[in-house]
Amino acid sequence: MTEAFTLCLLFGMLLCGLLLHTVSQHGAKVDKSSKKPNFIIILADDIGWGDLDVNQPEAKTNNTPYLNLMAEQGLRLTDFHSPASTCSPSRAAILTGRYGLRNGVTHNFAVDSVAGLPLSEVTLPQLLQKAGYYTAMIGKWHLGHNGPYSPINRGFNYYLGIPYSNDMGCTDIPGYNLPQCLPCDRYGPQVFRLKKSVQKGCYSKVGLPLMENSSIVEQPLDLWTLTDQYKSAAIRIIHNAREQGKPYFLYIALSHMHVPLAPALPPDPPYSSYHSNEVKVYASSLQEMDNLVGAVKVTSDDIDKDNTLIWFTGDNGPWEQKCQYAGNVGPFIGKWQTSRGGGSAKQTTWEGGHRVPTIAYWPGRIPANTTSSALLSGMDIFPTLLSLAGLIPPSDRHYDGIDATHALLYGEQTGHEFLFHPNSGAAGTFGDIQAVRTGKHKAFYITGAAEACDGSTGMQQLHDPPLIFDLEHDKSEETPLDVGTAEYQAVAERISRRREELLWDIATDESVATADYSTDKSAAPCCDPKQAVCRCLTQG
Ligand SMILES: *[C@@H]1O[C@H](CO)[C@@H](O)[C@H](O)[C@H]1NC(C)=O
Ligand SMILES: *[C@@H]1O[C@H](CO)[C@@H](O)[C@H](O)[C@H]1NC(C)=O
């Protein structure tokens, strides 16, 4: 740095820029006086675009006061998308900056999945860790929990959380779910001899584990104290990083708002007074989530306020079949689909499945109380954080995310020229491109629905020519453009050309990976295989 700086003085500003750029490319510190920023990514689970008060002021709810404050002191991104509309593919794309067609993760991993995110993929925490960051993760991983696939082996110095979704295992006091699941067995034969659960949608064979680093610390975990555990861990991590004098990356993948919900309401066994509290459950859980986000914000503000970016977003839209325990999509109700049956949120490429509430907060760097309608994606987190940290991603692979620094810091209102939405379970082959966004337009090559609250499921339909909606005038995706119009023709032509280009690019990308989705009983996390539901006998 000192040499570079002397040369800067000698050769003036232009060369200085070039030189510093080169230095940063080789991984050296750019400038000792300008600290690398800290990053906190908070990823909510199954949250709806309309769940945040700031996205629906007319609803006059007051469930998310801390997120409201973050929006008022930061930037609200209104056209921000999850990279896929289910858990594992969305998370894989966020951590690699690549579509599932490249990173191999196109659908969810199971409790007994042997593998996970392909090991040839390079993750964001790996790159930040290598550059001197302290990296920690709290919450849901869902990218493979065995051996080399666990968070600790994919770039995190510390991990506390659930290796997959919070409904993928029984607990002693179940949270609110639909159907309501039974508590774990206390006694009984060895877990793997148990018959398959008779309860639809309820996992009962293996207790839900809580992992710290690579060890199971609770099984089944206590859902009702999980939020507090996450909160203390987050506060501890932020303080520790400060003490170590290192910049940090903290990835908090919340259980909220995924069922089972377990808000501190009511005080008694929650499933007993289930009916009287039903309506309050979702709102209480939102408030609880907001409170956790608030604790993180307050701690970060105390410790290193002007040097910390907090980026809140979601992994996909609400799980509609959970009815009163599912989130609110706001105006993005996918009418074309719902009028034909089926749900239009999680697992679908309708806006409700994809458009996620997003707020970026960085005092002094991100202009306060601003909004951006730039078309952005969770995949952009990868290149954006690297860019803000002065790092360059490995050049041996292609990326799909874009550097959104200008949208975050300088009010830029454009993002992706084209953004592709993969199939995540509603129709066709996993990972296939179903829909494409460009500007205000959205084209569907394939439509499909998820199960709705009323139990209906729509049919998959192929569209050639594609259905094209104008989202500016038709947020509810009700009426596609007339194929005969010049507007339709122009959009269809551009989209089809770009889609071909992307498919060709992927076909010729030598770094494309394939995930191993095989399962085996022995791959399930198990504290004590001699106990019913793998229960840890020694836990406090
Ligand atoms: C987790 O791993 C980190 C890094 O190896 C270590 O410092 C920490 O003590 C571990 N924590 C536990 C509870 O094992
Ligand atoms: C934020 O912006 C809104 C709308 O532009 C305005 O009504 C509000 O007063 C602003 N808040 C602050 C704290 O400046």
Coordinates of C-alpha atoms and ligand atoms in Angstrom, one line a residue:
M1 CA 0.0 0.0 0.0
T2 CA 2.7 2.5 1.0
E3 CA 4.6 1.9 -2.3
A4 CA 1.4 2.1 -4.3
F5 CA 0.5 5.3 -2.5
T6 CA 3.9 6.9 -3.2
L7 CA 3.6 6.0 -6.9
C8 CA 0.1 7.6 -6.8
L9 CA 1.6 10.8 -5.7
L10 CA 4.2 10.6 -8.5
F11 CA 1.9 9.7 -11.3
G12 CA -1.3 11.4 -10.4
M13 CA -4.9 10.3 -9.9
L14 CA -5.6 8.2 -13.0
L15 CA -2.7 5.9 -12.6
C16 CA -3.4 5.8 -8.8
G17 CA -6.8 4.4 -9.5
L18 CA -5.4 1.7 -11.8
L19 CA -2.7 0.8 -9.4
L20 CA -4.9 0.5 -6.4
H21 CA -7.3 -1.6 -8.5
T22 CA -4.4 -3.9 -9.4
V23 CA -3.3 -4.1 -5.8
S24 CA -6.9 -5.0 -4.7
Q25 CA -7.1 -7.7 -7.4
H26 CA -4.1 -9.4 -5.9
G27 CA -5.8 -9.5 -2.6
A28 CA -3.7 -7.1 -0.7
K29 CA -5.2 -4.5 1.5
V30 CA -6.2 -1.5 -0.5
D31 CA -6.0 1.1 2.2
K32 CA -5.3 0.4 5.8
S33 CA -7.2 3.5 6.9
S34 CA -10.4 2.6 5.1
K35 CA -11.8 -0.5 6.9
K36 CA -13.5 -3.2 5.0
P37 CA -17.2 -3.0 5.7
N38 CA -19.1 -5.6 7.8
F39 CA -22.1 -7.4 6.2
I40 CA -25.2 -8.7 7.9
I41 CA -27.5 -10.6 5.5
I42 CA -30.9 -11.4 7.1
L43 CA -32.9 -13.9 5.1
A44 CA -36.5 -14.5 6.2
D45 CA -38.2 -17.8 5.3
D46 CA -41.5 -17.9 3.3
I47 CA -42.2 -14.2 4.0
G48 CA -44.7 -12.3 1.9
W49 CA -44.0 -9.0 0.1
G50 CA -47.0 -7.6 1.9
D51 CA -45.9 -8.7 5.3
L52 CA -43.8 -5.5 5.9
D53 CA -45.8 -2.5 7.0
V54 CA -43.8 -0.3 4.7
N55 CA -44.8 -2.3 1.6
Q56 CA -48.5 -1.9 2.4
P57 CA -49.0 1.3 4.4
E58 CA -52.7 1.3 3.5
A59 CA -53.2 -1.9 5.5
K60 CA -52.3 0.2 8.6
T61 CA -50.7 -2.8 10.4
N62 CA -47.9 -2.2 12.9
N63 CA -46.2 -5.6 12.9
T64 CA -42.7 -4.5 11.8
P65 CA -41.7 -1.3 13.5
Y66 CA -37.9 -2.1 13.4
L67 CA -38.0 -2.9 9.7
N68 CA -40.0 0.3 9.1
L69 CA -37.3 2.2 10.9
M70 CA -34.6 0.5 8.8
A71 CA -36.5 1.5 5.6
E72 CA -36.8 5.1 6.9
Q73 CA -33.1 5.1 7.6
G74 CA -32.2 3.2 4.5
L75 CA -33.4 1.9 1.1
R76 CA -36.5 -0.1 0.3
L77 CA -36.1 -2.3 -2.8
T78 CA -39.5 -2.8 -4.3
D79 CA -38.7 -5.1 -7.3
F80 CA -36.3 -7.4 -5.6
H81 CA -36.6 -11.2 -6.3
S82 CA -35.6 -14.4 -4.7
P83 CA -33.5 -16.4 -7.2
A84 CA -35.9 -19.3 -6.9
S85 CA -39.2 -19.9 -5.2
T86 CA -38.2 -22.7 -2.8
C87 CA -35.6 -22.9 0.0
S88 CA -32.5 -24.8 -1.2
P89 CA -32.3 -23.4 -4.8
S90 CA -32.9 -19.9 -3.5
R91 CA -30.2 -20.2 -0.8
A92 CA -27.7 -21.9 -3.2
A93 CA -28.1 -19.1 -5.7
I94 CA -27.7 -16.4 -3.0
L95 CA -24.4 -17.9 -1.8
T96 CA -22.9 -18.6 -5.3
G97 CA -24.3 -15.8 -7.4
R98 CA -25.4 -18.4 -10.0
Y99 CA -28.7 -19.9 -11.2
G100 CA -29.6 -23.4 -10.2
L101 CA -28.9 -24.5 -13.8
R102 CA -25.2 -23.8 -13.1
N103 CA -24.8 -24.5 -9.3
G104 CA -26.8 -27.7 -9.6
V105 CA -29.3 -27.0 -6.8
T106 CA -32.7 -27.0 -8.4
H107 CA -34.9 -28.4 -5.6
N108 CA -34.9 -29.0 -1.9
F109 CA -32.6 -31.4 0.0
A110 CA -34.1 -33.9 2.4
V111 CA -33.5 -34.9 6.1
D112 CA -31.6 -37.9 4.8
S113 CA -29.8 -36.3 1.9
V114 CA -26.3 -37.6 1.6
A115 CA -24.9 -34.5 -0.1
G116 CA -25.7 -30.8 -0.8
L117 CA -24.5 -27.8 -2.7
P118 CA -21.8 -29.3 -5.1
L119 CA -18.3 -28.9 -3.6
S120 CA -17.0 -27.4 -6.8
E121 CA -19.2 -24.3 -6.1
V122 CA -17.4 -21.4 -4.5
T123 CA -19.4 -19.7 -1.8
L124 CA -19.5 -16.0 -0.8
P125 CA -18.4 -16.8 2.8
Q126 CA -15.4 -18.8 1.5
L127 CA -14.2 -15.8 -0.5
L128 CA -14.8 -13.3 2.4
Q129 CA -13.1 -15.7 4.9
K130 CA -10.1 -15.9 2.6
A131 CA -9.9 -12.1 2.5
G132 CA -9.7 -11.9 6.3
Y133 CA -13.4 -11.7 7.3
Y134 CA -14.8 -13.5 10.3
T135 CA -17.7 -15.4 8.9
A136 CA -20.7 -16.7 10.9
M137 CA -24.0 -18.1 10.2
I138 CA -27.2 -18.5 12.3
G139 CA -30.2 -20.4 11.2
K140 CA -31.4 -22.5 8.3
W141 CA -28.8 -23.9 6.0
H142 CA -30.6 -26.4 3.8
L143 CA -27.6 -27.0 1.5
G144 CA -26.5 -30.4 2.8
H145 CA -25.6 -31.2 6.4
N146 CA -23.1 -34.0 6.2
G147 CA -19.3 -33.7 6.4
P148 CA -17.9 -31.4 3.8
Y149 CA -21.4 -30.0 2.9
S150 CA -22.0 -28.4 6.3
P151 CA -21.7 -24.6 6.8
I152 CA -18.5 -24.9 8.7
N153 CA -16.9 -26.5 5.7
R154 CA -18.4 -24.1 3.2
G155 CA -16.8 -20.9 4.5
F156 CA -18.2 -20.2 7.9
N157 CA -16.1 -19.9 11.0
Y158 CA -19.1 -20.5 13.2
Y159 CA -22.5 -21.9 12.7
L160 CA -25.6 -22.2 15.0
G161 CA -28.9 -23.4 13.4
I162 CA -31.1 -25.9 11.9
P163 CA -29.6 -27.9 9.0
Y164 CA -32.9 -27.7 7.0
S165 CA -36.4 -26.3 7.4
N166 CA -37.9 -26.0 10.9
D167 CA -40.8 -28.3 9.9
M168 CA -38.5 -31.2 8.9
G169 CA -38.5 -32.9 12.3
C170 CA -40.7 -33.2 15.3
T171 CA -40.4 -31.2 18.5
D172 CA -41.7 -31.8 22.0
I173 CA -44.0 -28.9 22.0
P174 CA -45.0 -28.4 18.3
G175 CA -45.5 -24.9 16.9
Y176 CA -48.5 -23.8 14.9
N177 CA -48.8 -25.7 11.6
L178 CA -51.5 -26.9 9.3
P179 CA -52.2 -29.8 9.8
Q180 CA -51.1 -29.4 13.4
C181 CA -48.3 -32.0 14.0
L182 CA -48.0 -34.3 16.9
P183 CA -45.2 -34.0 19.5
C184 CA -42.2 -36.2 19.2
D185 CA -42.3 -39.7 20.7
R186 CA -40.5 -39.9 24.0
Y187 CA -40.1 -43.6 24.2
G188 CA -40.1 -46.3 21.7
P189 CA -38.0 -48.4 19.4
Q190 CA -35.0 -47.2 17.6
V191 CA -35.9 -44.3 15.4
F192 CA -35.3 -45.9 12.0
R193 CA -37.6 -48.8 12.7
L194 CA -40.5 -46.4 13.1
K195 CA -43.1 -46.6 10.5
K196 CA -43.7 -43.7 8.2
S197 CA -45.7 -40.9 9.8
V198 CA -49.4 -41.3 9.2
Q199 CA -49.9 -37.5 9.5
K200 CA -49.8 -35.8 6.2
G201 CA -47.0 -33.2 5.9
C202 CA -45.7 -33.9 9.4
Y203 CA -42.2 -35.2 10.0
S204 CA -42.1 -37.4 13.0
K205 CA -39.2 -39.9 12.6
V206 CA -36.3 -37.7 13.5
G207 CA -36.4 -34.9 16.1
L208 CA -35.5 -31.4 14.8
P209 CA -31.8 -30.9 15.5
L210 CA -30.0 -27.7 16.5
M211 CA -26.4 -27.7 15.4
E212 CA -23.5 -25.7 16.6
N213 CA -20.5 -26.0 14.2
S214 CA -20.7 -29.6 13.2
S215 CA -22.3 -31.0 16.4
I216 CA -25.9 -31.6 17.4
V217 CA -26.4 -29.6 20.6
E218 CA -30.2 -30.2 21.0
Q219 CA -32.5 -32.9 19.5
P220 CA -35.4 -32.3 19.4
L221 CA -34.7 -28.6 19.8
D222 CA -37.1 -26.3 21.7
L223 CA -38.9 -24.2 19.1
W224 CA -40.1 -21.8 21.7
T225 CA -36.7 -20.6 22.8
L226 CA -35.1 -20.7 19.4
T227 CA -35.6 -17.0 18.6
D228 CA -33.8 -16.1 21.9
Q229 CA -31.0 -18.4 21.1
Y230 CA -30.5 -16.9 17.7
K231 CA -30.7 -13.4 19.1
S232 CA -28.0 -14.0 21.8
A233 CA -25.8 -15.7 19.2
A234 CA -26.1 -12.7 16.8
I235 CA -25.3 -10.2 19.5
R236 CA -22.3 -12.3 20.7
I237 CA -21.0 -12.7 17.1
I238 CA -21.1 -9.0 16.4
H239 CA -19.3 -8.3 19.7
N240 CA -16.7 -11.0 19.2
A241 CA -15.9 -9.9 15.7
R242 CA -15.3 -6.4 17.0
E243 CA -13.0 -7.7 19.7
Q244 CA -11.0 -9.7 17.1
G245 CA -10.7 -6.5 15.1
K246 CA -11.9 -8.2 12.0
P247 CA -14.5 -7.2 9.5
Y248 CA -17.3 -9.7 9.6
F249 CA -20.0 -11.4 7.5
L250 CA -23.0 -12.6 9.4
Y251 CA -25.6 -14.6 7.6
I252 CA -28.8 -14.9 9.6
A253 CA -31.3 -17.3 7.9
L254 CA -34.3 -17.0 10.1
S255 CA -36.9 -19.7 10.8
H256 CA -39.5 -16.9 10.6
M257 CA -42.0 -17.0 8.8
H258 CA -41.9 -20.7 7.9
V259 CA -44.3 -23.0 9.8
P260 CA -44.3 -24.2 12.5
L261 CA -44.7 -20.7 14.0
A262 CA -43.8 -20.5 17.6
P263 CA -44.4 -16.9 18.9
A264 CA -44.4 -16.4 22.6
L265 CA -48.2 -16.6 22.6
P266 CA -50.1 -18.0 24.5
P267 CA -48.2 -18.9 27.7
D268 CA -49.7 -22.3 28.1
P269 CA -49.2 -25.3 25.8
P270 CA -49.8 -23.5 22.6
Y271 CA -51.7 -26.2 20.8
S272 CA -54.4 -26.4 23.4
S273 CA -55.8 -23.0 22.9
Y274 CA -55.1 -23.2 19.2
H275 CA -58.4 -21.9 17.9
S276 CA -58.7 -18.8 20.0
N277 CA -55.3 -17.6 19.0
E278 CA -55.2 -18.6 15.4
V279 CA -55.6 -15.1 14.0
K280 CA -52.9 -13.6 16.1
V281 CA -50.3 -16.3 15.5
Y282 CA -48.9 -15.0 12.2
A283 CA -48.9 -11.3 13.3
S284 CA -47.2 -12.2 16.6
S285 CA -44.6 -14.2 14.7
L286 CA -43.9 -11.3 12.4
Q287 CA -43.5 -9.0 15.4
E288 CA -41.2 -11.5 17.0
M289 CA -39.1 -11.6 13.8
D290 CA -39.0 -7.9 13.6
N291 CA -37.9 -7.7 17.2
L292 CA -35.0 -10.0 16.4
V293 CA -34.0 -7.9 13.4
G294 CA -34.3 -4.9 15.7
A295 CA -31.9 -6.4 18.2
V296 CA -29.4 -7.1 15.5
K297 CA -29.7 -3.5 14.2
V298 CA -29.3 -1.9 17.6
T299 CA -26.2 -4.0 18.4
S300 CA -24.6 -3.3 15.0
D301 CA -25.4 0.4 15.4
D302 CA -23.7 0.4 18.8
I303 CA -20.6 -1.4 17.6
D304 CA -19.7 -0.2 14.1
K305 CA -22.7 1.8 12.8
D306 CA -21.2 3.6 9.8
N307 CA -19.3 0.6 8.6
T308 CA -22.0 -2.1 8.5
L309 CA -24.4 -3.0 5.7
I310 CA -27.6 -4.8 6.9
W311 CA -29.5 -6.3 4.0
F312 CA -32.9 -7.9 4.8
T313 CA -34.7 -10.1 2.3
G314 CA -36.7 -13.3 1.8
D315 CA -36.0 -16.7 0.3
N316 CA -39.3 -17.0 -1.5
G317 CA -43.0 -16.1 -1.1
P318 CA -45.5 -17.4 1.4
W319 CA -46.6 -21.1 1.6
E320 CA -50.2 -20.6 0.6
Q321 CA -51.5 -24.0 1.6
K322 CA -50.8 -23.1 5.3
C323 CA -53.7 -20.6 5.1
Q324 CA -53.8 -18.4 8.2
Y325 CA -50.2 -19.3 8.9
A326 CA -49.0 -18.1 5.5
G327 CA -47.8 -14.5 4.7
N328 CA -49.4 -11.8 2.6
V329 CA -48.3 -11.3 -1.0
G330 CA -49.7 -7.7 -1.1
P331 CA -51.0 -6.8 -4.6
F332 CA -49.1 -9.7 -6.3
I333 CA -52.0 -12.2 -6.2
G334 CA -51.4 -14.0 -9.5
K335 CA -55.0 -13.8 -10.7
W336 CA -54.5 -15.5 -14.1
Q337 CA -53.5 -18.6 -12.1
T338 CA -55.8 -18.4 -9.1
S339 CA -58.8 -18.1 -11.4
R340 CA -57.8 -21.5 -12.8
G341 CA -57.1 -23.0 -9.4
G342 CA -54.1 -23.4 -7.3
G343 CA -51.9 -21.1 -5.3
S344 CA -49.6 -18.5 -6.8
A345 CA -46.9 -17.9 -4.2
K346 CA -44.1 -20.2 -2.9
Q347 CA -43.1 -22.9 -5.5
T348 CA -44.4 -20.8 -8.4
T349 CA -42.9 -18.2 -10.6
W350 CA -45.9 -15.8 -10.1
E351 CA -44.9 -12.6 -8.4
G352 CA -46.2 -13.8 -5.1
G353 CA -43.7 -16.6 -5.1
H354 CA -40.7 -14.5 -6.0
R355 CA -41.0 -10.8 -5.2
V356 CA -39.6 -10.5 -1.7
P357 CA -39.7 -7.6 0.8
T358 CA -36.2 -6.2 0.8
I359 CA -34.5 -3.4 2.8
A360 CA -30.8 -2.3 2.7
Y361 CA -29.5 -0.2 5.6
W362 CA -26.1 1.4 5.9
P363 CA -26.0 4.7 7.7
G364 CA -24.0 7.3 5.9
R365 CA -23.6 5.2 2.8
I366 CA -27.1 4.3 1.7
P367 CA -29.3 7.4 1.4
A368 CA -32.0 7.4 4.1
N369 CA -35.7 7.0 3.4
T370 CA -35.3 6.1 -0.3
T371 CA -36.9 3.6 -2.6
S372 CA -35.5 1.8 -5.6
S373 CA -37.5 -0.1 -8.2
A374 CA -34.4 -1.6 -9.8
L375 CA -35.0 -5.1 -10.9
L376 CA -32.7 -7.1 -8.6
S377 CA -32.2 -10.6 -7.2
G378 CA -30.8 -12.4 -4.2
M379 CA -28.1 -13.6 -6.6
D380 CA -26.8 -10.0 -6.6
I381 CA -25.8 -10.2 -3.0
F382 CA -22.7 -12.2 -4.0
P383 CA -21.1 -9.8 -6.5
T384 CA -22.3 -6.8 -4.5
L385 CA -20.7 -7.7 -1.2
L386 CA -17.5 -8.8 -3.0
S387 CA -17.4 -5.5 -4.8
L388 CA -17.9 -3.5 -1.6
A389 CA -15.1 -5.5 0.1
G390 CA -12.8 -4.8 -2.9
L391 CA -12.7 -8.4 -4.0
I392 CA -13.0 -10.1 -7.4
P393 CA -14.7 -13.4 -7.8
P394 CA -12.9 -16.4 -9.3
S395 CA -12.8 -15.9 -13.1
D396 CA -13.1 -19.6 -14.0
R397 CA -16.9 -19.5 -14.0
H398 CA -19.9 -17.5 -15.1
Y399 CA -22.1 -15.6 -12.7
D400 CA -25.7 -14.5 -13.0
G401 CA -25.9 -11.9 -10.2
I402 CA -24.9 -8.3 -10.9
D403 CA -23.1 -5.8 -8.8
A404 CA -25.9 -3.7 -7.3
T405 CA -23.6 -1.2 -5.6
H406 CA -25.0 1.7 -7.6
A407 CA -28.6 0.8 -6.8
L408 CA -27.7 0.6 -3.1
L409 CA -25.5 3.6 -2.7
Y410 CA -26.2 6.0 -5.5
G411 CA -29.9 5.8 -6.3
E412 CA -29.5 3.9 -9.5
Q413 CA -33.0 2.7 -10.6
T414 CA -32.1 0.0 -13.1
G415 CA -30.9 -3.5 -12.4
H416 CA -31.0 -6.6 -14.5
E417 CA -31.9 -6.0 -18.1
F418 CA -33.3 -9.6 -18.0
L419 CA -34.0 -11.7 -15.0
F420 CA -34.9 -15.4 -15.3
H421 CA -37.2 -17.3 -12.9
P422 CA -36.6 -21.1 -12.6
N423 CA -39.2 -23.7 -11.9
S424 CA -39.0 -24.7 -8.2
G425 CA -41.7 -27.3 -8.0
A426 CA -44.9 -26.2 -9.5
A427 CA -44.5 -27.4 -13.0
G428 CA -42.2 -29.2 -15.3
T429 CA -38.5 -30.0 -14.8
F430 CA -36.8 -28.5 -11.8
G431 CA -34.6 -25.6 -12.6
D432 CA -36.0 -25.0 -16.1
I433 CA -36.6 -21.4 -17.0
Q434 CA -40.3 -20.7 -16.6
A435 CA -40.5 -17.0 -16.7
V436 CA -38.4 -14.0 -17.7
R437 CA -38.6 -10.4 -16.6
T438 CA -37.4 -7.4 -18.6
G439 CA -38.4 -3.9 -17.5
K440 CA -42.1 -3.9 -16.6
H441 CA -42.8 -7.0 -18.7
K442 CA -42.9 -10.6 -17.6
A443 CA -43.1 -13.5 -20.0
F444 CA -44.2 -17.1 -19.0
Y445 CA -43.2 -20.1 -21.1
I446 CA -44.6 -22.4 -18.5
T447 CA -47.2 -21.7 -15.9
G448 CA -48.1 -23.8 -12.9
A449 CA -49.6 -23.5 -9.4
A450 CA -48.8 -24.7 -5.9
E451 CA -51.4 -26.1 -3.6
A452 CA -53.8 -23.3 -2.4
C453 CA -55.4 -22.9 1.0
D454 CA -58.6 -24.4 -0.4
G455 CA -56.6 -27.5 -1.5
S456 CA -56.9 -26.8 -5.2
T457 CA -53.8 -27.3 -7.4
G458 CA -53.6 -25.8 -10.9
M459 CA -52.3 -27.6 -14.0
Q460 CA -49.1 -27.1 -15.7
Q461 CA -49.4 -25.3 -19.0
L462 CA -46.9 -24.6 -21.7
H463 CA -47.2 -21.3 -23.6
D464 CA -45.9 -20.9 -27.1
P465 CA -46.1 -18.1 -27.8
P466 CA -45.4 -17.0 -24.2
L467 CA -47.9 -15.2 -22.0
I468 CA -46.7 -11.7 -21.4
F469 CA -47.9 -9.4 -18.6
D470 CA -47.3 -5.7 -18.0
L471 CA -46.6 -5.6 -14.3
E472 CA -46.7 -1.9 -14.1
H473 CA -50.4 -1.9 -15.0
D474 CA -51.3 -5.4 -13.9
K475 CA -49.5 -6.3 -10.7
S476 CA -52.0 -9.1 -10.1
E477 CA -51.0 -10.8 -13.4
E478 CA -54.5 -11.1 -14.5
T479 CA -54.6 -10.3 -18.2
P480 CA -51.8 -11.1 -20.6
L481 CA -51.0 -8.7 -23.5
D482 CA -52.7 -9.4 -26.8
V483 CA -50.3 -11.4 -29.0
G484 CA -51.1 -9.2 -32.0
T485 CA -49.9 -5.9 -30.6
A486 CA -46.6 -4.3 -31.5
E487 CA -45.7 -4.2 -27.8
Y488 CA -46.1 -7.9 -27.4
Q489 CA -44.1 -8.7 -30.6
A490 CA -41.2 -6.4 -29.5
V491 CA -41.0 -7.9 -26.0
A492 CA -41.4 -11.5 -27.2
E493 CA -38.6 -11.1 -29.7
R494 CA -36.1 -9.6 -27.2
I495 CA -36.9 -12.1 -24.5
S496 CA -36.7 -15.1 -26.8
R497 CA -33.3 -14.0 -28.1
R498 CA -31.9 -13.5 -24.6
R499 CA -33.3 -16.8 -23.4
E500 CA -31.5 -18.6 -26.2
E501 CA -28.3 -16.8 -25.3
L502 CA -28.6 -17.7 -21.7
L503 CA -29.3 -21.4 -22.4
W504 CA -26.3 -21.5 -24.8
D505 CA -24.1 -19.8 -22.2
I506 CA -25.1 -22.4 -19.6
A507 CA -24.6 -25.2 -22.1
T508 CA -21.0 -24.0 -22.7
D509 CA -20.2 -23.2 -19.1
E510 CA -17.5 -25.6 -18.0
S511 CA -18.1 -24.9 -14.4
V512 CA -21.7 -26.2 -14.4
A513 CA -22.2 -28.5 -11.4
T514 CA -24.7 -31.3 -10.7
A515 CA -26.0 -31.9 -7.2
D516 CA -26.2 -35.3 -5.7
Y517 CA -29.7 -35.7 -4.4
S518 CA -29.4 -39.3 -3.2
T519 CA -30.7 -40.2 0.2
D520 CA -29.7 -42.7 2.9
K521 CA -31.1 -43.3 6.4
S522 CA -27.7 -42.9 7.9
A523 CA -27.5 -39.4 6.5
A524 CA -30.1 -38.0 8.8
P525 CA -28.7 -36.0 11.7
C526 CA -29.0 -38.2 14.8
C527 CA -27.9 -37.4 18.3
D528 CA -28.5 -40.9 19.8
P529 CA -29.6 -43.6 17.3
K530 CA -30.7 -45.8 20.2
Q531 CA -33.4 -43.3 21.2
A532 CA -36.8 -42.6 19.8
V533 CA -36.6 -39.7 17.3
C534 CA -32.8 -39.6 17.8
R535 CA -33.3 -37.7 21.1
C536 CA -30.2 -36.4 22.8
L537 CA -30.3 -37.8 26.4
T538 CA -27.6 -35.5 27.7
Q539 CA -28.9 -32.1 26.6
G540 CA -29.4 -29.4 29.2
Ligands
LIG1 C1 -16.9 -23.6 16.5 O1 -15.8 -23.5 15.6 C2 -15.0 -22.4 15.8 C3 -14.0 -22.3 14.8 O2 -13.3 -23.6 14.6 C4 -14.4 -22.5 17.2 O3 -13.6 -21.3 17.5 C5 -15.5 -22.5 18.2 O4 -15.0 -22.7 19.5 C6 -16.5 -23.7 17.9 N1 -17.6 -23.7 18.8 C7 -18.0 -24.8 19.4 C8 -19.2 -24.6 20.4 O5 -17.6 -25.9 19.1
LIG2 C1 -39.7 9.6 4.5 O1 -40.4 9.8 3.2 C2 -41.8 9.9 3.3 C3 -42.4 9.9 2.0 O2 -41.6 10.5 1.1 C4 -42.1 11.1 4.2 O3 -43.5 11.2 4.3 C5 -41.5 10.9 5.6 O4 -41.7 12.1 6.3 C6 -40.0 10.7 5.4 N1 -39.5 10.4 6.7 C7 -38.4 11.0 7.2 C8 -37.9 10.5 8.6 O5 -37.8 11.8 6.6

